[in-house]
Short mmCIF file of C-alpha atoms in Angstrom, two decimals:
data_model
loop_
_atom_site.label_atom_id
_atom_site.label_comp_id
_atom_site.label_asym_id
_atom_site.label_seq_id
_atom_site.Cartn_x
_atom_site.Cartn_y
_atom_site.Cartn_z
CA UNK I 1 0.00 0.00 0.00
CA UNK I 2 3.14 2.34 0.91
CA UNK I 3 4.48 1.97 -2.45
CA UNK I 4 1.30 2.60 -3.99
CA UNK I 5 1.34 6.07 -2.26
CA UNK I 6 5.23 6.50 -3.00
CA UNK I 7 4.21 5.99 -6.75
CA UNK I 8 1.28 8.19 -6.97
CA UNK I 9 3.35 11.04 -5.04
CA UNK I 10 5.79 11.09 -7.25
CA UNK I 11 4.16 10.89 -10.48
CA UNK I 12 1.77 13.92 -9.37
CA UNK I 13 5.11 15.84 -8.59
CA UNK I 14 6.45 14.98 -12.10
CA UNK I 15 3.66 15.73 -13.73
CA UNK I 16 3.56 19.28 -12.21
CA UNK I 17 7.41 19.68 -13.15
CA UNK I 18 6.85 18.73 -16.38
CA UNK I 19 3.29 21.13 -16.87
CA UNK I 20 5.84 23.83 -15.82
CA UNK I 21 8.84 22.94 -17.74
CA UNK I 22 6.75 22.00 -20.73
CA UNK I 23 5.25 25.43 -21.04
CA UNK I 24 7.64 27.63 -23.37
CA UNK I 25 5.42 30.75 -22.71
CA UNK I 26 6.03 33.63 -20.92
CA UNK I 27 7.19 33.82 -17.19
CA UNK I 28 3.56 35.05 -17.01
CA UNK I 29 1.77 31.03 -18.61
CA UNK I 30 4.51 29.36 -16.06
CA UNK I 31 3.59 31.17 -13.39
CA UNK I 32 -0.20 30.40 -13.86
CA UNK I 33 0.59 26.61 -14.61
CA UNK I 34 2.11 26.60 -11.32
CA UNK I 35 -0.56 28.15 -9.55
CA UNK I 36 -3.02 25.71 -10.99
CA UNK I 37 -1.02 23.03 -9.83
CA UNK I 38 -1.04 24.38 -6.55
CA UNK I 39 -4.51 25.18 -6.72
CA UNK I 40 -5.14 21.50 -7.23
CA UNK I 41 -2.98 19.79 -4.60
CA UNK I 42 -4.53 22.28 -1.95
CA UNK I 43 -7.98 20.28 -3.09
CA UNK I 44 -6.17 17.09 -3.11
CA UNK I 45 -5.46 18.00 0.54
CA UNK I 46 -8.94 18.89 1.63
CA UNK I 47 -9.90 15.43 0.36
CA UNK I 48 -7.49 13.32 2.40
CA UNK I 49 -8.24 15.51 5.41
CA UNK I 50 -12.10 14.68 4.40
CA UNK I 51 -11.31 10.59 4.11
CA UNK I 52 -10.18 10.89 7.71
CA UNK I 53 -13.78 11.15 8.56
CA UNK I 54 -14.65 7.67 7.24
CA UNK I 55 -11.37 5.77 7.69
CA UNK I 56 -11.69 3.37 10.99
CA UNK I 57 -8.93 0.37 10.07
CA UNK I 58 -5.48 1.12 11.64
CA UNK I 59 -3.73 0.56 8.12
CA UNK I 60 -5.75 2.85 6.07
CA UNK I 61 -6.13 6.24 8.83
CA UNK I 62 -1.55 5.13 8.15
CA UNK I 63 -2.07 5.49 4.62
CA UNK I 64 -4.11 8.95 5.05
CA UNK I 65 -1.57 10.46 7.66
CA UNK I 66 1.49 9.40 4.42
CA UNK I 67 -0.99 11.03 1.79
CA UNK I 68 -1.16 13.90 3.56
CA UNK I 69 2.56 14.45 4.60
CA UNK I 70 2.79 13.95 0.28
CA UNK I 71 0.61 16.38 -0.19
CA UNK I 72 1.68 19.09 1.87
CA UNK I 73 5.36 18.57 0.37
CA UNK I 74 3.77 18.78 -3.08
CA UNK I 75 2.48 21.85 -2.37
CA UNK I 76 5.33 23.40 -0.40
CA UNK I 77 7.34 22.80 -3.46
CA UNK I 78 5.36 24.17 -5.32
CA UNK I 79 5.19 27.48 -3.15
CA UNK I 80 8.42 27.55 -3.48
CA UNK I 81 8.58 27.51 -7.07
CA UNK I 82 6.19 29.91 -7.31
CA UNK I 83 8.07 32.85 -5.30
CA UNK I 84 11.06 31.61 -7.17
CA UNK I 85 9.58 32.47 -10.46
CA UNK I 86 7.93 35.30 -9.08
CA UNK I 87 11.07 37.06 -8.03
CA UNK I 88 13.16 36.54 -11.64
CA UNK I 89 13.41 38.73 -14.40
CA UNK I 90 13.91 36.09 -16.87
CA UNK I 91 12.79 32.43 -17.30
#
């Protein structure tokens, strides 16, 4: 189940560092990407904090604490892309 989680982390943050790195646009399109990304793993969060609700077995409330941990990296990265970006001149 661990792995699962593992996978599925790190295939969401690929995905996001690929949106951004795929865009050729201006500093401007990146920047947006980003905060859609961001936008979406905040949601992402929400839900996991939700499934808490209606988790009982010991293994899967485990499984929700990891998710959430991912998520909240995911989305500190991506804060901290964003203010990167934010604060250059050029791409």
């Amino acid at each position: 189940m661990e792995n699962k989680a593992v996978l599925q982390t790190s295939e969401l943050l690929s995905r996001g560092i690929r949106k951004s790195k795929l865009k050729k646009g201006s500093k401007e399109e990146v920047l947006e990407s980003l905060i859609e990304e961001a936008r979406s793993a905040i949601v992402q969060l929400q839900n996991i904090r939700k499934y808490y609700e209606f988790v009982t077995d010991r293994e899967l409330v485990e499984y929700a604490i990891y998710r959430e941990k991912a998520e909240e990296e995911r989305i500190s990265y991506l804060l901290k892309k964003i203010k990167e970006l934010a604060n250059k001149d050029i791409i």
